[in-house]
Protein backbone atom coordinates (compact mmCIF):
# COMPACT_ATOMS: atom_id res chain seq x y z
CA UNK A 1 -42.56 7.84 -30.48
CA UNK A 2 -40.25 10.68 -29.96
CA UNK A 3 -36.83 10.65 -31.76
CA UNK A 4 -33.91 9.01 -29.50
CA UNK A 5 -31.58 12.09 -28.25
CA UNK A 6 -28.45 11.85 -30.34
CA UNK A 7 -24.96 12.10 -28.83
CA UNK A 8 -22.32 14.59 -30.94
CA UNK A 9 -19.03 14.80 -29.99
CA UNK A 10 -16.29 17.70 -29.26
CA UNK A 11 -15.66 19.15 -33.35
CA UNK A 12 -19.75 19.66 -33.67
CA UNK A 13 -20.19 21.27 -29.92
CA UNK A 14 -17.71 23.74 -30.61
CA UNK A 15 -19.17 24.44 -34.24
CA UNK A 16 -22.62 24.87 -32.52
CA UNK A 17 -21.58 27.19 -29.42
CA UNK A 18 -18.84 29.03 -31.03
CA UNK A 19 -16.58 28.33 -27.42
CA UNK A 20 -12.99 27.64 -27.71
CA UNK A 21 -11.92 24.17 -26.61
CA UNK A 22 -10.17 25.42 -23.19
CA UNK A 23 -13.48 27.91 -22.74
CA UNK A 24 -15.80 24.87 -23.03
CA UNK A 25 -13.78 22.91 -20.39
CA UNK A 26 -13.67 25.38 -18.38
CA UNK A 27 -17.13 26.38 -18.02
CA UNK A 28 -17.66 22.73 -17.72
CA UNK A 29 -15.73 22.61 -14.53
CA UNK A 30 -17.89 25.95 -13.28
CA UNK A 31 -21.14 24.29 -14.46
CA UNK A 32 -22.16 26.62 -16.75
CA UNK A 33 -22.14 24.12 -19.50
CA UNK A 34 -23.55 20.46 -19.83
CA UNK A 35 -21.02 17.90 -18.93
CA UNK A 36 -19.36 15.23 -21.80
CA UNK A 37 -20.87 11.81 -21.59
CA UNK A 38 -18.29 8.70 -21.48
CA UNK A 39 -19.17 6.31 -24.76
CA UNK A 40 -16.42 4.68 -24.99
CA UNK A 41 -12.83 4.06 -23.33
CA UNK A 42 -11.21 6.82 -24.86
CA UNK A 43 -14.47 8.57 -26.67
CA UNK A 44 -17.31 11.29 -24.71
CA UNK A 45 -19.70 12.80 -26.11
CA UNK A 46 -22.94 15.45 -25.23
CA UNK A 47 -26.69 15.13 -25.36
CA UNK A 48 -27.98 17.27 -28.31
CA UNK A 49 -30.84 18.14 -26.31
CA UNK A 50 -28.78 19.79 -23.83
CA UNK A 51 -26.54 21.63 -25.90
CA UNK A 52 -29.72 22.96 -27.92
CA UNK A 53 -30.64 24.14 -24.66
CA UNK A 54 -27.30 26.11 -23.49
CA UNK A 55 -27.43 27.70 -26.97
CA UNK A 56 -31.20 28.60 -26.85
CA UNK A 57 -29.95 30.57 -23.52
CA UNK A 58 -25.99 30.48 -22.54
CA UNK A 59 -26.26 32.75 -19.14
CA UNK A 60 -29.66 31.50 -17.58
CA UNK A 61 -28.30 27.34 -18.88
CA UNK A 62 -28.35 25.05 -15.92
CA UNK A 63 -28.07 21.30 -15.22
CA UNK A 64 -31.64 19.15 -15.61
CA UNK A 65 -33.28 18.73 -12.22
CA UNK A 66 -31.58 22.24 -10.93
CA UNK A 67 -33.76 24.70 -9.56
CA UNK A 68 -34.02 28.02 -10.73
């Protein structure tokens, strides 16, 4: 059984990516980057997975399901 896709929140995606806090919004708005995930009222968070993915390859990154 594969390992349950763990949800990290804002410090550790800008320790992975190396963005800037406004830079990460921002190219969340342009969807160059994988949107935050609501876990709570006033918590969000991101899928690992996905932000393994848009640092495996930061230009050609786009949204599951999106065609190439």
């Amino acid at each position: 059984m594969p390992d349950p896709d763990r949800i990290i929140r804002l410090r550790t995606v800008l320790a992975r990516t190396g963005l800037s806090r406004s830079t990460l919004y921002r190219k969340i708005a342009e969807g160059t980057f994988p949107a935050q995930l609501r876990i709570s009222v006033h918590g969000a968070g991101w899928r690992e997975s996905e932000i393994d993915r848009w640092v495996a390859d930061p230009v050609g990154w786009r949204p599951e399901g999106e065609g190439r």
